[in-house]
Amino acid sequence: MILFVIIRHGVFPLKIRSHITPATIKVTIDRLYLYSIIAAMFLLTRYLFATFYRPVRIDPNYTPGVSIIIPCFEEEEWIQRTVHSCINQDYPVDKLEVIVVDDCSKDRSAERVEEIIAKLKEADTGDHAYRVAERIRFFRQSANLGKRDAMARGAREAKHELLVFVDSDSFLDPFAVRNIVQPFKDKE
């Protein structure tokens, strides 16, 4: 026997077995209502908290040192674009470094990283104004130790206090680092 339970948002079929009683159905309906109330409260609190949101003002003069760390494992398709988007930030060149840590990939990820680093060094101006050679560093793990270990290795190698971790298949907006450091201006 199938019983159709009508709740405000639709019709839900319930398969009735011989041991299911009307009291059990009432408990089930009460739980659905309770779930609906909890979900509605969650959404309402999101709106409530949004009213207290205050955007952080961008101070173009506040540019602390930032190290972008890219842990990489078998991402040969996207790693060059990721490295390029990280080095191509609207940020002072002396305060930004990019560290790529390959976690012993079996594909051509390491070769692709070396290719993009070579291309970026070659494209640097004659007077090396962008200092690409000293801003990008590449490390290879001797064994596949996992993303967490690759992130830790990048953090140990970082020169700057603020660390930004970027997945090897993600791409940054050119103003991402400038925007993300702004809340750190307020020491509290």
mmCIF file of C-alpha atoms in Angstrom:
data_model
loop_
_atom_site.group_PDB
_atom_site.id
_atom_site.type_symbol
_atom_site.label_atom_id
_atom_site.label_comp_id
_atom_site.label_asym_id
_atom_site.label_seq_id
_atom_site.Cartn_x
_atom_site.Cartn_y
_atom_site.Cartn_z
ATOM 1 C CA MET A 1 0.000 0.000 0.000
ATOM 2 C CA ILE A 2 1.322 3.473 -0.838
ATOM 3 C CA LEU A 3 0.188 6.537 1.041
ATOM 4 C CA PHE A 4 0.702 9.973 -0.463
ATOM 5 C CA VAL A 5 1.567 12.558 2.139
ATOM 6 C CA ILE A 6 0.695 16.106 1.133
ATOM 7 C CA ILE A 7 2.939 18.744 2.606
ATOM 8 C CA ARG A 8 2.912 22.398 1.651
ATOM 9 C CA HIS A 9 5.636 21.923 -0.954
ATOM 10 C CA GLY A 10 4.377 18.845 -2.765
ATOM 11 C CA VAL A 11 3.186 15.289 -2.673
ATOM 12 C CA PHE A 12 5.525 12.675 -1.248
ATOM 13 C CA PRO A 13 4.796 8.956 -1.684
ATOM 14 C CA LEU A 14 5.359 6.860 1.426
ATOM 15 C CA LYS A 15 5.393 3.091 1.146
ATOM 16 C CA ILE A 16 3.350 1.741 4.004
ATOM 17 C CA ARG A 17 4.338 -1.514 5.596
ATOM 18 C CA SER A 18 2.179 -3.428 7.977
ATOM 19 C CA HIS A 19 4.164 -2.285 11.020
ATOM 20 C CA ILE A 20 3.801 1.421 10.191
ATOM 21 C CA THR A 21 1.062 3.020 12.180
ATOM 22 C CA PRO A 22 -0.619 6.400 11.857
ATOM 23 C CA ALA A 23 1.475 7.537 14.838
ATOM 24 C CA THR A 24 4.664 6.696 12.908
ATOM 25 C CA ILE A 25 3.429 8.694 9.944
ATOM 26 C CA LYS A 26 2.704 11.664 12.218
ATOM 27 C CA VAL A 27 6.246 11.477 13.635
ATOM 28 C CA THR A 28 7.649 11.415 10.104
ATOM 29 C CA ILE A 29 5.578 14.450 9.105
ATOM 30 C CA ASP A 30 6.620 16.264 12.287
ATOM 31 C CA ARG A 31 10.275 15.598 11.448
ATOM 32 C CA LEU A 32 9.785 16.974 7.939
ATOM 33 C CA TYR A 33 8.238 20.127 9.390
ATOM 34 C CA LEU A 34 11.069 20.417 11.894
ATOM 35 C CA TYR A 35 13.599 20.067 9.074
ATOM 36 C CA SER A 36 11.775 22.758 7.074
ATOM 37 C CA ILE A 37 11.817 25.111 10.052
ATOM 38 C CA ILE A 38 15.538 24.535 10.639
ATOM 39 C CA ALA A 39 16.335 25.121 6.946
ATOM 40 C CA ALA A 40 14.242 28.298 6.920
ATOM 41 C CA MET A 41 15.960 29.580 10.071
ATOM 42 C CA PHE A 42 19.351 28.913 8.529
ATOM 43 C CA LEU A 43 18.448 30.936 5.437
ATOM 44 C CA LEU A 44 16.978 33.746 7.519
ATOM 45 C CA THR A 45 20.139 33.999 9.624
ATOM 46 C CA ARG A 46 22.185 34.321 6.433
ATOM 47 C CA TYR A 47 20.075 37.332 5.456
ATOM 48 C CA LEU A 48 20.340 38.742 8.970
ATOM 49 C CA PHE A 49 24.120 38.436 9.041
ATOM 50 C CA ALA A 50 24.322 39.988 5.575
ATOM 51 C CA THR A 51 22.791 43.184 6.957
ATOM 52 C CA PHE A 52 25.767 43.524 9.325
ATOM 53 C CA TYR A 53 28.333 42.994 6.566
ATOM 54 C CA ARG A 54 30.597 45.949 5.949
ATOM 55 C CA PRO A 55 32.937 45.824 2.978
ATOM 56 C CA VAL A 56 36.624 46.316 3.660
ATOM 57 C CA ARG A 57 38.008 49.423 2.046
ATOM 58 C CA ILE A 58 40.881 48.875 -0.352
ATOM 59 C CA ASP A 59 44.013 50.748 0.638
ATOM 60 C CA PRO A 60 46.300 50.655 -2.411
ATOM 61 C CA ASN A 61 49.269 51.540 -0.202
ATOM 62 C CA TYR A 62 48.850 48.536 2.083
ATOM 63 C CA THR A 63 50.848 45.760 0.457
ATOM 64 C CA PRO A 64 52.445 43.331 2.918
ATOM 65 C CA GLY A 65 54.681 40.551 1.652
ATOM 66 C CA VAL A 66 52.717 37.577 0.289
ATOM 67 C CA SER A 67 53.809 34.075 -0.682
ATOM 68 C CA ILE A 68 51.473 32.196 -3.025
ATOM 69 C CA ILE A 69 51.858 28.445 -2.627
ATOM 70 C CA ILE A 70 50.621 26.061 -5.319
ATOM 71 C CA PRO A 71 50.664 22.381 -4.359
ATOM 72 C CA CYS A 72 50.539 20.364 -7.565
ATOM 73 C CA PHE A 73 49.792 16.735 -8.317
ATOM 74 C CA GLU A 74 49.096 15.551 -11.854
ATOM 75 C CA GLU A 75 47.730 18.840 -13.175
ATOM 76 C CA GLU A 76 49.640 19.149 -16.425
ATOM 77 C CA GLU A 77 46.603 20.552 -18.205
ATOM 78 C CA TRP A 78 46.075 23.580 -15.925
ATOM 79 C CA ILE A 79 49.279 24.255 -13.991
ATOM 80 C CA GLN A 80 50.774 26.721 -16.474
ATOM 81 C CA ARG A 81 47.664 28.890 -16.456
ATOM 82 C CA THR A 82 47.595 28.750 -12.652
ATOM 83 C CA VAL A 83 51.236 29.844 -12.314
ATOM 84 C CA HIS A 84 50.701 32.606 -14.851
ATOM 85 C CA SER A 85 47.628 33.945 -13.036
ATOM 86 C CA CYS A 86 49.504 33.923 -9.724
ATOM 87 C CA ILE A 87 52.573 35.777 -10.979
ATOM 88 C CA ASN A 88 50.434 38.218 -12.984
ATOM 89 C CA GLN A 89 49.064 40.073 -9.954
ATOM 90 C CA ASP A 90 48.552 43.801 -9.516
ATOM 91 C CA TYR A 91 50.979 43.796 -6.610
ATOM 92 C CA PRO A 92 54.507 45.120 -5.992
ATOM 93 C CA VAL A 93 57.049 42.703 -7.449
ATOM 94 C CA ASP A 94 59.298 42.851 -4.389
ATOM 95 C CA LYS A 95 56.453 41.742 -2.096
ATOM 96 C CA LEU A 96 55.083 38.754 -4.002
ATOM 97 C CA GLU A 97 56.540 35.310 -4.549
ATOM 98 C CA VAL A 98 55.078 32.153 -6.077
ATOM 99 C CA ILE A 99 56.110 28.725 -4.821
ATOM 100 C CA VAL A 100 55.083 25.619 -6.762
ATOM 101 C CA VAL A 101 55.478 22.255 -5.035
ATOM 102 C CA ASP A 102 55.056 19.178 -7.224
ATOM 103 C CA ASP A 103 54.047 16.140 -5.177
ATOM 104 C CA CYS A 104 55.867 13.570 -7.328
ATOM 105 C CA SER A 105 53.448 13.697 -10.255
ATOM 106 C CA LYS A 106 53.579 10.855 -12.746
ATOM 107 C CA ASP A 107 52.354 12.982 -15.648
ATOM 108 C CA ARG A 108 54.130 15.952 -17.225
ATOM 109 C CA SER A 109 53.184 18.487 -14.525
ATOM 110 C CA ALA A 110 56.785 19.142 -13.466
ATOM 111 C CA GLU A 111 57.862 19.670 -17.076
ATOM 112 C CA ARG A 112 54.962 22.070 -17.632
ATOM 113 C CA VAL A 113 55.960 24.077 -14.531
ATOM 114 C CA GLU A 114 59.543 24.299 -15.719
ATOM 115 C CA GLU A 115 58.313 25.369 -19.179
ATOM 116 C CA ILE A 116 56.181 28.223 -17.832
ATOM 117 C CA ILE A 117 58.962 29.397 -15.521
ATOM 118 C CA ALA A 118 61.386 29.443 -18.463
ATOM 119 C CA LYS A 119 58.840 31.342 -20.621
ATOM 120 C CA LEU A 120 58.222 33.900 -17.900
ATOM 121 C CA LYS A 121 61.946 34.429 -17.331
ATOM 122 C CA GLU A 122 62.444 34.839 -21.075
ATOM 123 C CA ALA A 123 59.568 37.329 -21.312
ATOM 124 C CA ASP A 124 60.941 39.439 -18.438
ATOM 125 C CA THR A 125 62.141 42.833 -19.588
ATOM 126 C CA GLY A 126 65.773 43.443 -20.476
ATOM 127 C CA ASP A 127 66.427 45.150 -17.144
ATOM 128 C CA HIS A 128 64.594 42.331 -15.285
ATOM 129 C CA ALA A 129 62.139 44.787 -13.763
ATOM 130 C CA TYR A 130 59.679 42.003 -12.931
ATOM 131 C CA ARG A 131 62.362 39.879 -11.252
ATOM 132 C CA VAL A 132 60.664 36.672 -12.322
ATOM 133 C CA ALA A 133 63.764 34.570 -11.618
ATOM 134 C CA GLU A 134 63.707 35.406 -7.912
ATOM 135 C CA ARG A 135 59.917 35.498 -7.522
ATOM 136 C CA ILE A 136 59.082 31.976 -8.731
ATOM 137 C CA ARG A 137 60.465 28.905 -7.044
ATOM 138 C CA PHE A 138 59.772 25.278 -7.879
ATOM 139 C CA PHE A 139 60.231 22.260 -5.623
ATOM 140 C CA ARG A 140 59.678 18.563 -6.290
ATOM 141 C CA GLN A 141 58.783 16.113 -3.557
ATOM 142 C CA SER A 142 60.860 12.920 -3.695
ATOM 143 C CA ALA A 143 57.729 10.825 -3.060
ATOM 144 C CA ASN A 144 53.981 11.362 -3.197
ATOM 145 C CA LEU A 145 53.379 12.575 0.366
ATOM 146 C CA GLY A 146 50.003 14.226 -0.209
ATOM 147 C CA LYS A 147 48.667 17.740 -0.615
ATOM 148 C CA ARG A 148 49.034 18.609 3.055
ATOM 149 C CA ASP A 149 52.754 17.835 3.001
ATOM 150 C CA ALA A 150 53.221 19.798 -0.235
ATOM 151 C CA MET A 151 51.470 22.774 1.377
ATOM 152 C CA ALA A 152 53.681 22.470 4.465
ATOM 153 C CA ARG A 153 56.811 22.349 2.306
ATOM 154 C CA GLY A 154 55.719 25.507 0.514
ATOM 155 C CA ALA A 155 55.033 27.218 3.850
ATOM 156 C CA ARG A 156 58.503 26.299 5.131
ATOM 157 C CA GLU A 157 60.111 27.709 1.982
ATOM 158 C CA ALA A 158 58.084 30.948 2.000
ATOM 159 C CA LYS A 159 59.847 34.258 2.578
ATOM 160 C CA HIS A 160 56.772 36.266 3.543
ATOM 161 C CA GLU A 161 54.462 36.133 6.532
ATOM 162 C CA LEU A 162 51.152 35.995 4.646
ATOM 163 C CA LEU A 163 50.530 32.746 2.779
ATOM 164 C CA VAL A 164 47.947 32.251 0.046
ATOM 165 C CA PHE A 165 47.254 28.662 -1.009
ATOM 166 C CA VAL A 166 45.943 28.156 -4.546
ATOM 167 C CA ASP A 167 44.864 24.827 -6.010
ATOM 168 C CA SER A 168 46.794 23.841 -9.105
ATOM 169 C CA ASP A 169 43.669 24.004 -11.267
ATOM 170 C CA SER A 170 42.445 27.416 -10.033
ATOM 171 C CA PHE A 171 43.103 30.827 -11.497
ATOM 172 C CA LEU A 172 43.398 34.156 -9.691
ATOM 173 C CA ASP A 173 41.902 37.448 -10.718
ATOM 174 C CA PRO A 174 44.696 40.027 -11.211
ATOM 175 C CA PHE A 175 43.505 41.930 -8.110
ATOM 176 C CA ALA A 176 42.935 38.870 -5.901
ATOM 177 C CA VAL A 177 46.017 39.246 -3.699
ATOM 178 C CA ARG A 178 45.544 42.987 -3.248
ATOM 179 C CA ASN A 179 41.952 42.380 -2.130
ATOM 180 C CA ILE A 180 42.636 39.403 0.090
ATOM 181 C CA VAL A 181 45.311 41.142 2.204
ATOM 182 C CA GLN A 182 43.165 44.161 3.092
ATOM 183 C CA PRO A 183 41.558 42.718 6.261
ATOM 184 C CA PHE A 184 45.073 42.122 7.681
ATOM 185 C CA LYS A 185 45.616 45.870 7.891
ATOM 186 C CA ASP A 186 43.439 45.951 11.002
ATOM 187 C CA LYS A 187 45.538 44.263 13.713
ATOM 188 C CA GLU A 188 42.432 43.334 15.693
#
